[in-house]
mmCIF file of C-alpha atoms and ligand atoms in Angstrom:
data_model
loop_
_atom_site.group_PDB
_atom_site.id
_atom_site.type_symbol
_atom_site.label_atom_id
_atom_site.label_comp_id
_atom_site.label_asym_id
_atom_site.label_seq_id
_atom_site.Cartn_x
_atom_site.Cartn_y
_atom_site.Cartn_z
ATOM 1 C CA MET A 1 -19.284 87.812 62.013
ATOM 2 C CA SER A 2 -20.426 85.774 65.279
ATOM 3 C CA ILE A 3 -21.137 87.674 68.567
ATOM 4 C CA PRO A 4 -21.794 85.379 72.090
ATOM 5 C CA PHE A 5 -24.179 86.988 74.543
ATOM 6 C CA ASN A 6 -20.751 86.918 76.835
ATOM 7 C CA LYS A 7 -17.162 86.965 77.031
ATOM 8 C CA PRO A 8 -15.428 86.983 80.281
ATOM 9 C CA PHE A 9 -13.326 90.645 80.445
ATOM 10 C CA LEU A 10 -9.469 89.785 81.566
ATOM 11 C CA SER A 11 -7.368 93.137 82.995
ATOM 12 C CA GLY A 12 -4.007 91.064 82.236
ATOM 13 C CA ASP A 13 -2.725 90.949 85.458
ATOM 14 C CA GLU A 14 -4.629 87.632 86.964
ATOM 15 C CA PHE A 15 -2.020 85.541 86.090
ATOM 16 C CA ASN A 16 0.763 87.404 88.090
ATOM 17 C CA PHE A 17 -0.864 87.769 90.632
ATOM 18 C CA ILE A 18 -1.568 84.230 91.275
ATOM 19 C CA ARG A 19 2.011 83.264 90.766
ATOM 20 C CA ASP A 20 2.208 85.474 93.468
ATOM 21 C CA ALA A 21 0.019 84.021 95.670
ATOM 22 C CA ILE A 22 2.007 80.546 95.025
ATOM 23 C CA GLU A 23 4.861 81.887 95.186
ATOM 24 C CA SER A 24 4.302 83.099 98.935
ATOM 25 C CA GLY A 25 3.453 79.900 99.545
ATOM 26 C CA GLN A 26 -0.281 79.964 100.707
ATOM 27 C CA ILE A 27 -3.092 79.528 98.315
ATOM 28 C CA SER A 28 -5.310 78.038 100.559
ATOM 29 C CA GLY A 29 -8.345 80.903 101.933
ATOM 30 C CA ASN A 30 -7.807 84.192 104.098
ATOM 31 C CA GLY A 31 -4.051 85.177 103.092
ATOM 32 C CA LYS A 32 -3.252 88.356 101.300
ATOM 33 C CA TYR A 33 -5.284 88.938 98.551
ATOM 34 C CA THR A 34 -8.170 88.232 99.987
ATOM 35 C CA LYS A 35 -7.814 90.638 102.584
ATOM 36 C CA LEU A 36 -6.972 93.334 99.162
ATOM 37 C CA CYS A 37 -9.843 92.062 98.228
ATOM 38 C CA GLN A 38 -12.048 92.715 101.179
ATOM 39 C CA ASN A 39 -10.206 95.965 102.541
ATOM 40 C CA PHE A 40 -11.238 97.015 98.627
ATOM 41 C CA PHE A 41 -14.778 95.886 99.429
ATOM 42 C CA ASN A 42 -15.153 97.628 102.698
ATOM 43 C CA GLU A 43 -13.332 101.319 101.745
ATOM 44 C CA GLN A 44 -15.409 101.571 98.006
ATOM 45 C CA TYR A 45 -18.743 100.994 98.818
ATOM 46 C CA GLY A 46 -18.576 101.343 102.720
ATOM 47 C CA PHE A 47 -19.594 97.832 104.471
ATOM 48 C CA LYS A 48 -18.623 96.936 107.396
ATOM 49 C CA HIS A 49 -17.114 93.685 106.903
ATOM 50 C CA SER A 50 -17.031 91.559 103.896
ATOM 51 C CA LEU A 51 -16.116 88.072 103.397
ATOM 52 C CA LEU A 52 -15.162 86.616 100.176
ATOM 53 C CA THR A 53 -17.116 83.146 99.522
ATOM 54 C CA THR A 54 -16.638 80.827 96.887
ATOM 55 C CA SER A 55 -20.313 82.245 95.229
ATOM 56 C CA CYS A 56 -23.057 84.567 95.618
ATOM 57 C CA THR A 57 -25.156 81.562 96.320
ATOM 58 C CA ASP A 58 -22.890 80.292 99.572
ATOM 59 C CA ALA A 59 -23.048 84.520 100.865
ATOM 60 C CA LEU A 60 -26.618 83.903 100.403
ATOM 61 C CA GLU A 61 -26.770 79.748 102.421
ATOM 62 C CA MET A 62 -24.358 81.570 104.654
ATOM 63 C CA SER A 63 -27.400 84.280 105.225
ATOM 64 C CA ALA A 64 -29.523 81.884 106.049
ATOM 65 C CA ILE A 65 -27.477 80.317 108.420
ATOM 66 C CA LEU A 66 -26.193 83.063 110.172
ATOM 67 C CA LEU A 67 -29.574 85.288 110.927
ATOM 68 C CA ASN A 68 -31.073 81.443 112.095
ATOM 69 C CA ILE A 69 -33.589 80.568 109.092
ATOM 70 C CA GLN A 70 -34.794 77.954 110.216
ATOM 71 C CA ALA A 71 -38.764 75.940 110.205
ATOM 72 C CA GLY A 72 -42.103 77.561 110.726
ATOM 73 C CA ASP A 73 -40.115 80.501 109.606
ATOM 74 C CA GLU A 74 -41.576 82.668 106.346
ATOM 75 C CA VAL A 75 -39.141 84.366 104.118
ATOM 76 C CA ILE A 76 -39.831 86.941 101.243
ATOM 77 C CA ILE A 77 -38.452 86.706 98.118
ATOM 78 C CA PRO A 78 -39.308 87.956 94.301
ATOM 79 C CA ALA A 79 -40.442 84.923 92.087
ATOM 80 C CA TYR A 80 -38.242 86.691 89.300
ATOM 81 C CA THR A 81 -34.661 85.821 90.603
ATOM 82 C CA PHE A 82 -32.434 83.057 90.278
ATOM 83 C CA VAL A 83 -32.648 80.481 91.823
ATOM 84 C CA SER A 84 -30.039 80.673 94.599
ATOM 85 C CA THR A 85 -31.969 83.067 96.230
ATOM 86 C CA ALA A 86 -34.625 80.547 96.840
ATOM 87 C CA ASN A 87 -32.906 77.127 97.909
ATOM 88 C CA ALA A 88 -30.578 78.859 100.942
ATOM 89 C CA PHE A 89 -33.727 79.573 102.259
ATOM 90 C CA ALA A 90 -35.595 76.666 101.668
ATOM 91 C CA LEU A 91 -32.224 74.818 102.632
ATOM 92 C CA ARG A 92 -33.184 75.961 106.514
ATOM 93 C CA GLY A 93 -36.397 75.240 105.796
ATOM 94 C CA ALA A 94 -38.022 78.267 105.404
ATOM 95 C CA LYS A 95 -41.323 78.849 103.519
ATOM 96 C CA LEU A 96 -40.822 80.986 100.418
ATOM 97 C CA VAL A 97 -43.255 83.668 99.827
ATOM 98 C CA PHE A 98 -43.084 85.238 96.513
ATOM 99 C CA ALA A 99 -43.515 88.099 95.623
ATOM 100 C CA ASP A 100 -44.191 90.369 92.687
ATOM 101 C CA SER A 101 -42.319 92.831 89.688
ATOM 102 C CA SER A 102 -43.128 95.828 90.109
ATOM 103 C CA ASP A 103 -45.461 97.330 86.173
ATOM 104 C CA LEU A 104 -42.132 98.951 84.955
ATOM 105 C CA HIS A 105 -39.206 96.541 85.838
ATOM 106 C CA PRO A 106 -38.756 93.269 87.484
ATOM 107 C CA ASN A 107 -37.652 94.583 90.610
ATOM 108 C CA LEU A 108 -39.813 93.962 93.552
ATOM 109 C CA ASP A 109 -43.054 96.493 94.181
ATOM 110 C CA VAL A 110 -42.180 97.424 97.298
ATOM 111 C CA GLN A 111 -45.701 99.137 97.887
ATOM 112 C CA SER A 112 -47.111 95.503 97.854
ATOM 113 C CA LEU A 113 -45.272 93.933 100.157
ATOM 114 C CA GLU A 114 -47.211 94.716 103.406
ATOM 115 C CA PRO A 115 -50.205 91.505 102.806
ATOM 116 C CA LEU A 116 -47.652 89.072 103.005
ATOM 117 C CA ILE A 117 -46.289 89.394 105.985
ATOM 118 C CA ASN A 118 -47.309 87.972 109.412
ATOM 119 C CA GLU A 119 -45.702 87.363 112.831
ATOM 120 C CA ARG A 120 -44.323 84.169 110.988
ATOM 121 C CA THR A 121 -42.128 86.645 108.501
ATOM 122 C CA LYS A 122 -38.125 86.843 109.224
ATOM 123 C CA ALA A 123 -36.823 88.525 106.089
ATOM 124 C CA ILE A 124 -37.356 90.007 102.991
ATOM 125 C CA VAL A 125 -35.204 89.787 100.226
ATOM 126 C CA PRO A 126 -34.723 92.184 97.465
ATOM 127 C CA VAL A 127 -32.619 91.306 94.337
ATOM 128 C CA HIS A 128 -31.137 93.948 93.070
ATOM 129 C CA TYR A 129 -32.282 92.835 89.215
ATOM 130 C CA ALA A 130 -30.323 94.415 85.793
ATOM 131 C CA GLY A 131 -27.975 95.946 88.990
ATOM 132 C CA THR A 132 -30.976 98.346 89.656
ATOM 133 C CA SER A 133 -31.838 99.828 92.954
ATOM 134 C CA VAL A 134 -34.493 98.203 94.332
ATOM 135 C CA ASP A 135 -36.685 101.249 96.318
ATOM 136 C CA MET A 136 -34.685 101.136 99.320
ATOM 137 C CA LYS A 137 -36.419 103.662 101.065
ATOM 138 C CA GLY A 138 -39.862 102.237 101.013
ATOM 139 C CA LEU A 139 -38.184 98.201 102.050
ATOM 140 C CA MET A 140 -35.879 99.795 104.926
ATOM 141 C CA ALA A 141 -38.979 101.459 106.623
ATOM 142 C CA LEU A 142 -41.428 98.146 106.259
ATOM 143 C CA ALA A 143 -38.435 95.846 107.311
ATOM 144 C CA ASN A 144 -38.264 98.524 111.204
ATOM 145 C CA THR A 145 -42.145 98.447 111.316
ATOM 146 C CA TYR A 146 -41.844 94.842 111.004
ATOM 147 C CA ASN A 147 -38.887 93.735 112.651
ATOM 148 C CA LEU A 148 -37.702 91.515 109.709
ATOM 149 C CA SER A 149 -33.973 91.451 108.503
ATOM 150 C CA ILE A 150 -32.705 92.688 104.896
ATOM 151 C CA ILE A 151 -30.581 90.475 102.879
ATOM 152 C CA GLU A 152 -29.680 92.548 99.373
ATOM 153 C CA ASP A 153 -29.024 89.732 96.810
ATOM 154 C CA ALA A 154 -27.001 91.728 94.804
ATOM 155 C CA ALA A 155 -25.327 89.706 92.678
ATOM 156 C CA GLN A 156 -25.118 92.365 89.309
ATOM 157 C CA ALA A 157 -25.607 94.812 91.688
ATOM 158 C CA ILE A 158 -21.553 95.412 92.043
ATOM 159 C CA ASP A 159 -20.697 99.149 91.649
ATOM 160 C CA ASN A 160 -23.707 100.927 92.729
ATOM 161 C CA TYR A 161 -25.843 102.830 94.090
ATOM 162 C CA ASN A 162 -29.185 104.562 95.851
ATOM 163 C CA ASP A 163 -29.636 107.932 96.006
ATOM 164 C CA GLN A 164 -32.965 108.077 97.895
ATOM 165 C CA PHE A 165 -31.419 108.828 101.744
ATOM 166 C CA GLU A 166 -29.090 111.257 102.998
ATOM 167 C CA GLU A 167 -26.409 110.426 100.835
ATOM 168 C CA ARG A 168 -25.327 108.256 98.467
ATOM 169 C CA LYS A 169 -25.122 104.697 99.356
ATOM 170 C CA ALA A 170 -23.952 101.828 97.626
ATOM 171 C CA LEU A 171 -25.623 98.691 96.749
ATOM 172 C CA GLY A 172 -25.122 96.011 98.890
ATOM 173 C CA SER A 173 -24.555 98.309 102.210
ATOM 174 C CA PHE A 174 -29.061 98.617 103.551
ATOM 175 C CA GLY A 175 -29.467 95.046 104.574
ATOM 176 C CA SER A 176 -28.370 93.425 107.407
ATOM 177 C CA LEU A 177 -26.608 90.981 105.039
ATOM 178 C CA ALA A 178 -25.858 91.351 101.172
ATOM 179 C CA ALA A 179 -24.575 88.679 98.052
ATOM 180 C CA PHE A 180 -22.563 89.624 95.446
ATOM 181 C CA SER A 181 -21.217 87.277 92.479
ATOM 182 C CA PHE A 182 -18.421 87.098 90.787
ATOM 183 C CA HIS A 183 -19.352 84.770 87.920
ATOM 184 C CA GLU A 184 -18.207 85.117 84.887
ATOM 185 C CA THR A 185 -21.416 86.544 83.794
ATOM 186 C CA LYS A 186 -21.387 89.489 85.856
ATOM 187 C CA ASN A 187 -19.169 92.485 85.681
ATOM 188 C CA ILE A 188 -16.055 91.405 88.011
ATOM 189 C CA ILE A 189 -15.359 87.888 87.606
ATOM 190 C CA SER A 190 -13.645 85.465 89.495
ATOM 191 C CA GLY A 191 -14.988 82.141 87.330
ATOM 192 C CA GLU A 192 -16.991 81.519 90.402
ATOM 193 C CA GLY A 193 -16.770 83.452 93.560
ATOM 194 C CA GLY A 194 -18.922 86.180 95.394
ATOM 195 C CA LEU A 195 -18.780 88.530 98.232
ATOM 196 C CA LEU A 196 -21.414 88.231 101.792
ATOM 197 C CA ALA A 197 -21.081 91.812 102.578
ATOM 198 C CA ILE A 198 -21.916 92.325 106.658
ATOM 199 C CA ASN A 199 -23.068 95.828 107.602
ATOM 200 C CA VAL A 200 -24.060 95.377 111.590
ATOM 201 C CA ASN A 201 -21.103 94.601 113.758
ATOM 202 C CA ASN A 202 -23.270 92.103 115.768
ATOM 203 C CA LEU A 203 -23.317 89.789 113.185
ATOM 204 C CA LYS A 204 -19.308 90.178 112.402
ATOM 205 C CA SER A 205 -18.106 87.005 115.002
ATOM 206 C CA ARG A 206 -20.233 84.728 114.032
ATOM 207 C CA ALA A 207 -19.910 85.173 110.131
ATOM 208 C CA GLU A 208 -16.304 84.792 110.380
ATOM 209 C CA ILE A 209 -16.720 81.105 112.474
ATOM 210 C CA ILE A 210 -19.589 80.197 110.217
ATOM 211 C CA TRP A 211 -17.536 80.651 106.822
ATOM 212 C CA GLU A 212 -14.241 78.740 108.693
ATOM 213 C CA LYS A 213 -16.530 75.399 108.910
ATOM 214 C CA GLY A 214 -17.910 76.035 111.872
ATOM 215 C CA THR A 215 -14.593 77.229 114.176
ATOM 216 C CA ASN A 216 -13.119 80.069 116.081
ATOM 217 C CA ARG A 217 -10.241 80.289 113.746
ATOM 218 C CA SER A 218 -10.595 83.443 111.985
ATOM 219 C CA ALA A 219 -9.420 85.027 115.620
ATOM 220 C CA PHE A 220 -7.588 81.923 116.288
ATOM 221 C CA PHE A 221 -4.955 83.467 113.880
ATOM 222 C CA ARG A 222 -5.774 86.583 114.599
ATOM 223 C CA GLY A 223 -3.850 85.347 118.066
ATOM 224 C CA GLU A 224 -7.471 86.153 120.152
ATOM 225 C CA ILE A 225 -7.485 82.709 121.400
ATOM 226 C CA ASN A 226 -4.707 79.909 122.170
ATOM 227 C CA LYS A 227 -6.391 77.511 120.688
ATOM 228 C CA TYR A 228 -9.717 76.929 117.702
ATOM 229 C CA GLY A 229 -12.222 74.311 117.749
ATOM 230 C CA TRP A 230 -15.689 73.932 116.823
ATOM 231 C CA VAL A 231 -18.152 76.566 118.201
ATOM 232 C CA ASP A 232 -21.094 75.867 115.729
ATOM 233 C CA LEU A 233 -22.623 75.475 112.714
ATOM 234 C CA GLY A 234 -21.077 75.675 109.611
ATOM 235 C CA SER A 235 -18.746 75.250 106.202
ATOM 236 C CA SER A 236 -16.132 75.429 103.741
ATOM 237 C CA PHE A 237 -17.134 78.916 102.536
ATOM 238 C CA LEU A 238 -14.396 80.640 101.413
ATOM 239 C CA PRO A 239 -12.559 81.245 98.085
ATOM 240 C CA SER A 240 -8.721 79.538 97.837
ATOM 241 C CA GLU A 241 -5.744 82.547 97.533
ATOM 242 C CA ILE A 242 -5.952 81.213 93.687
ATOM 243 C CA ILE A 243 -9.190 82.767 93.449
ATOM 244 C CA SER A 244 -8.765 85.443 95.655
ATOM 245 C CA ALA A 245 -6.130 86.779 93.122
ATOM 246 C CA PHE A 246 -7.896 86.670 90.353
ATOM 247 C CA LEU A 247 -10.735 89.069 91.134
ATOM 248 C CA TYR A 248 -7.701 91.827 92.835
ATOM 249 C CA ALA A 249 -6.533 91.617 89.477
ATOM 250 C CA GLN A 250 -9.383 92.607 88.230
ATOM 251 C CA LEU A 251 -10.901 95.026 90.995
ATOM 252 C CA ASN A 252 -7.592 96.759 90.592
ATOM 253 C CA GLN A 253 -9.425 98.055 87.018
ATOM 254 C CA ILE A 254 -13.266 98.027 87.709
ATOM 255 C CA LYS A 255 -13.043 102.211 86.957
ATOM 256 C CA LYS A 256 -11.991 100.957 83.342
ATOM 257 C CA ILE A 257 -14.652 98.406 83.374
ATOM 258 C CA GLN A 258 -18.011 100.000 84.631
ATOM 259 C CA GLU A 259 -17.022 102.981 81.872
ATOM 260 C CA LYS A 260 -17.138 100.297 78.821
ATOM 261 C CA ARG A 261 -19.511 98.953 79.729
ATOM 262 C CA GLN A 262 -22.038 101.983 80.375
ATOM 263 C CA ALA A 263 -20.913 103.434 76.984
ATOM 264 C CA ILE A 264 -21.881 100.216 75.669
ATOM 265 C CA TRP A 265 -25.162 100.382 77.135
ATOM 266 C CA SER A 266 -25.837 103.712 76.527
ATOM 267 C CA LEU A 267 -25.024 102.768 72.774
ATOM 268 C CA TYR A 268 -27.989 100.786 72.668
ATOM 269 C CA ASP A 269 -30.180 102.537 74.502
ATOM 270 C CA THR A 270 -29.736 105.565 72.359
ATOM 271 C CA LEU A 271 -30.363 103.677 69.334
ATOM 272 C CA LEU A 272 -32.953 101.645 70.570
ATOM 273 C CA ARG A 273 -35.476 103.582 73.030
ATOM 274 C CA PRO A 274 -36.686 106.052 69.762
ATOM 275 C CA GLU A 275 -37.507 102.811 67.316
ATOM 276 C CA LEU A 276 -39.122 100.560 69.718
ATOM 277 C CA GLU A 277 -41.630 101.754 71.867
ATOM 278 C CA GLN A 278 -44.237 101.973 68.937
ATOM 279 C CA PHE A 279 -43.615 98.021 68.101
ATOM 280 C CA GLY A 280 -44.691 98.259 72.484
ATOM 281 C CA ILE A 281 -41.439 97.281 74.004
ATOM 282 C CA GLN A 282 -40.593 98.393 76.803
ATOM 283 C CA LEU A 283 -36.742 99.437 77.384
ATOM 284 C CA PRO A 284 -34.898 99.451 80.769
ATOM 285 C CA TYR A 285 -36.594 101.481 83.659
ATOM 286 C CA ILE A 286 -33.972 102.859 85.951
ATOM 287 C CA PRO A 287 -35.625 105.127 88.361
ATOM 288 C CA ALA A 288 -34.040 108.414 88.843
ATOM 289 C CA TYR A 289 -32.783 106.864 92.862
ATOM 290 C CA SER A 290 -30.730 104.501 91.284
ATOM 291 C CA GLY A 291 -27.237 104.472 89.288
ATOM 292 C CA ASN A 292 -26.884 102.086 86.727
ATOM 293 C CA ASN A 293 -23.537 99.931 86.860
ATOM 294 C CA ALA A 294 -24.903 98.290 83.187
ATOM 295 C CA HIS A 295 -25.373 94.548 84.010
ATOM 296 C CA ILE A 296 -27.747 94.320 81.171
ATOM 297 C CA TYR A 297 -29.095 95.841 78.792
ATOM 298 C CA TYR A 298 -32.898 94.098 77.763
ATOM 299 C CA LEU A 299 -36.012 94.460 76.415
ATOM 300 C CA VAL A 300 -39.240 94.132 77.584
ATOM 301 C CA CYS A 301 -41.454 92.655 74.584
ATOM 302 C CA LYS A 302 -45.049 93.418 73.525
ATOM 303 C CA ASN A 303 -45.367 89.697 73.968
ATOM 304 C CA LEU A 304 -43.771 86.020 73.186
ATOM 305 C CA ALA A 305 -44.081 85.842 69.673
ATOM 306 C CA GLN A 306 -42.029 88.957 69.755
ATOM 307 C CA ARG A 307 -39.006 87.683 71.767
ATOM 308 C CA GLU A 308 -39.125 85.045 69.780
ATOM 309 C CA LEU A 309 -39.200 87.015 66.130
ATOM 310 C CA ILE A 310 -36.238 88.381 67.732
ATOM 311 C CA ILE A 311 -34.402 85.962 69.452
ATOM 312 C CA GLN A 312 -34.494 83.674 66.287
ATOM 313 C CA ALA A 313 -33.635 86.987 63.402
ATOM 314 C CA LEU A 314 -30.323 87.755 66.299
ATOM 315 C CA LYS A 315 -29.753 83.510 65.660
ATOM 316 C CA ASP A 316 -30.125 83.894 62.469
ATOM 317 C CA LYS A 317 -26.958 87.055 62.213
ATOM 318 C CA GLY A 318 -24.934 84.413 64.229
ATOM 319 C CA ILE A 319 -26.006 87.049 67.657
ATOM 320 C CA HIS A 320 -26.875 85.172 70.852
ATOM 321 C CA ALA A 321 -29.308 87.140 72.627
ATOM 322 C CA VAL A 322 -31.013 85.165 76.088
ATOM 323 C CA PHE A 323 -34.405 85.473 77.539
ATOM 324 C CA HIS A 324 -33.739 85.131 81.686
ATOM 325 C CA TYR A 325 -36.070 83.364 84.861
ATOM 326 C CA GLN A 326 -38.799 81.795 84.870
ATOM 327 C CA SER A 327 -41.123 82.641 87.705
ATOM 328 C CA LEU A 328 -39.875 80.837 90.521
ATOM 329 C CA HIS A 329 -43.793 80.022 91.936
ATOM 330 C CA ARG A 330 -44.579 78.475 88.805
ATOM 331 C CA SER A 331 -41.023 76.017 88.504
ATOM 332 C CA PRO A 332 -41.421 72.524 88.274
ATOM 333 C CA TYR A 333 -40.206 72.505 92.242
ATOM 334 C CA PHE A 334 -42.665 75.165 93.416
ATOM 335 C CA LYS A 335 -45.565 74.570 91.486
ATOM 336 C CA ASN A 336 -47.655 72.546 94.212
ATOM 337 C CA LYS A 337 -46.076 74.510 97.142
ATOM 338 C CA HIS A 338 -47.259 78.224 95.950
ATOM 339 C CA ASP A 339 -49.894 79.686 97.681
ATOM 340 C CA GLY A 340 -52.179 80.052 94.190
ATOM 341 C CA ARG A 341 -51.966 83.765 94.347
ATOM 342 C CA THR A 342 -51.337 85.234 90.446
ATOM 343 C CA LEU A 343 -47.737 87.742 89.849
ATOM 344 C CA PRO A 344 -48.689 88.718 86.920
ATOM 345 C CA ASN A 345 -45.264 91.319 86.429
ATOM 346 C CA SER A 346 -43.218 88.173 87.193
ATOM 347 C CA ASP A 347 -45.280 86.198 84.441
ATOM 348 C CA ARG A 348 -44.511 88.931 81.772
ATOM 349 C CA PHE A 349 -41.166 89.531 82.040
ATOM 350 C CA SER A 350 -40.415 85.864 81.996
ATOM 351 C CA ASP A 351 -41.894 85.373 78.952
ATOM 352 C CA THR A 352 -40.733 88.817 77.130
ATOM 353 C CA LEU A 353 -38.131 90.239 78.529
ATOM 354 C CA LEU A 354 -34.936 89.686 76.875
ATOM 355 C CA ARG A 355 -30.782 90.176 77.090
ATOM 356 C CA LEU A 356 -28.869 91.426 74.861
ATOM 357 C CA PRO A 357 -24.943 90.842 74.365
ATOM 358 C CA LEU A 358 -22.929 92.901 76.284
ATOM 359 C CA TYR A 359 -19.031 91.886 77.126
ATOM 360 C CA TYR A 360 -15.941 94.625 77.791
ATOM 361 C CA GLU A 361 -14.977 93.802 73.856
ATOM 362 C CA LEU A 362 -17.737 94.363 72.162
ATOM 363 C CA GLU A 363 -17.551 96.841 69.361
ATOM 364 C CA SER A 364 -19.096 100.150 68.441
ATOM 365 C CA HIS A 365 -19.993 98.871 65.243
ATOM 366 C CA GLN A 366 -21.332 95.361 66.820
ATOM 367 C CA ILE A 367 -23.733 97.083 68.494
ATOM 368 C CA ILE A 368 -25.140 98.992 65.545
ATOM 369 C CA TRP A 369 -25.144 96.511 63.666
ATOM 370 C CA ILE A 370 -27.440 94.420 66.056
ATOM 371 C CA CYS A 371 -29.894 97.076 66.601
ATOM 372 C CA HIS A 372 -30.698 97.601 62.861
ATOM 373 C CA ILE A 373 -31.332 93.818 62.983
ATOM 374 C CA ILE A 374 -33.840 94.541 65.613
ATOM 375 C CA ILE A 375 -35.181 97.331 63.962
ATOM 376 C CA LYS A 376 -34.846 96.179 60.794
ATOM 377 C CA THR A 377 -37.333 92.469 61.929
ATOM 378 C CA LEU A 378 -39.811 94.676 63.830
ATOM 379 C CA HIS A 379 -40.449 96.188 60.645
ATOM 380 C CA GLY A 380 -41.198 93.469 58.335
ATOM 381 C CA LYS A 381 -38.168 93.252 57.004
ATOM 382 C CA SER A 382 -35.623 90.583 56.591
HETATM 383 C C1 PLP B 1 -25.578 84.786 89.604
HETATM 384 C C2 PLP B 1 -26.836 85.494 89.888
HETATM 385 C C3 PLP B 1 -26.293 84.440 91.870
HETATM 386 C C4 PLP B 1 -25.763 83.481 91.844
HETATM 387 O O1 PLP B 1 -24.137 83.563 91.715
HETATM 388 P P1 PLP B 1 -23.243 82.869 91.963
HETATM 389 O O2 PLP B 1 -22.026 83.500 92.004
HETATM 390 O O3 PLP B 1 -23.399 81.959 90.432
HETATM 391 O O4 PLP B 1 -23.726 81.874 93.248
HETATM 392 C C5 PLP B 1 -27.548 85.118 92.416
HETATM 393 N N1 PLP B 1 -28.629 85.381 92.336
HETATM 394 C C6 PLP B 1 -29.151 86.241 91.653
HETATM 395 C C7 PLP B 1 -30.147 87.636 91.286
HETATM 396 C C8 PLP B 1 -27.849 86.230 90.307
HETATM 397 O O5 PLP B 1 -27.806 87.153 89.356
#
């Protein structure tokens, strides 16, 4: 029996919806399925506006253009994240200021951000790691005090919420902008794909223009203007209807997908939490204010050697468990540009965090077997 780290879930309706898109005669972007998906997100999660994109990377790049991020600006981002969070702002010439993770989990340590803010700071980009909410109450207060934009990197955070405010709010509805991913490794997929959520009304029309290559084509098709042209900077950020049709087939099953992933996550947790803490392993920490969308089940090992031991023991049985990010402030591209501050928690998660297989088809007996191998290995038996 071999167990991959990830296996894409298929709802069964993907081909039907793609066929319908093809037969309807429009397969370029911004057609029926794009609108169905965008309406779903607005209604389900309370985003003011939604634009599908070809990736979360693109949604982040759109955000940087939309907020006029430019040379001389500073943007605060966690060091423990995917390169796209950083590239989007570096591409506009901004200076990246990397911040550390919390002791308890890989999300930004919001309490430590204030000293990083100065008059050049324009934005903070929180990443909801493993879909777990960042301390949005602390972060939004900071953003208000210093008049900063918040762009949520919600790549992993679909269908999750935060409870720190009067009413429960979906992740991705806090920042003026939020970026989601539908890459095949995420909970809801379209192969490659993404979403830009726009939560302030005054960014909507320019977002559409940037999305449509810098033209006012969207307004033209709504009949609001009688010709369209080049009115601003932009690029080609919208996915074809074939991708949107695939995504819509997934969205129709989101409840089923999330329930299954949550059951898998809980079984791991039930089996591992009581057994692993004695070995100095930290299990996922979910603050009381955050829901759990079961994107990742991870262990934070005692040290690198312990992580290697577990990876190898699983690999010997054909089970693929993987580590995650390497701190970006120490990356080959950035290490000479970093200001020299140490970011110990980010480095610790780089060396010790391990992700276990988690996908829709993973069966209970496989999870039990994975946990058994981990526990046995830590007890020094093989
Ligand atoms: C997956 C991911 C991205 C990139 O998503 P794409 O859709 O592949 O561009 C960005 N940030 C984080 C935190 C991610 O997990």
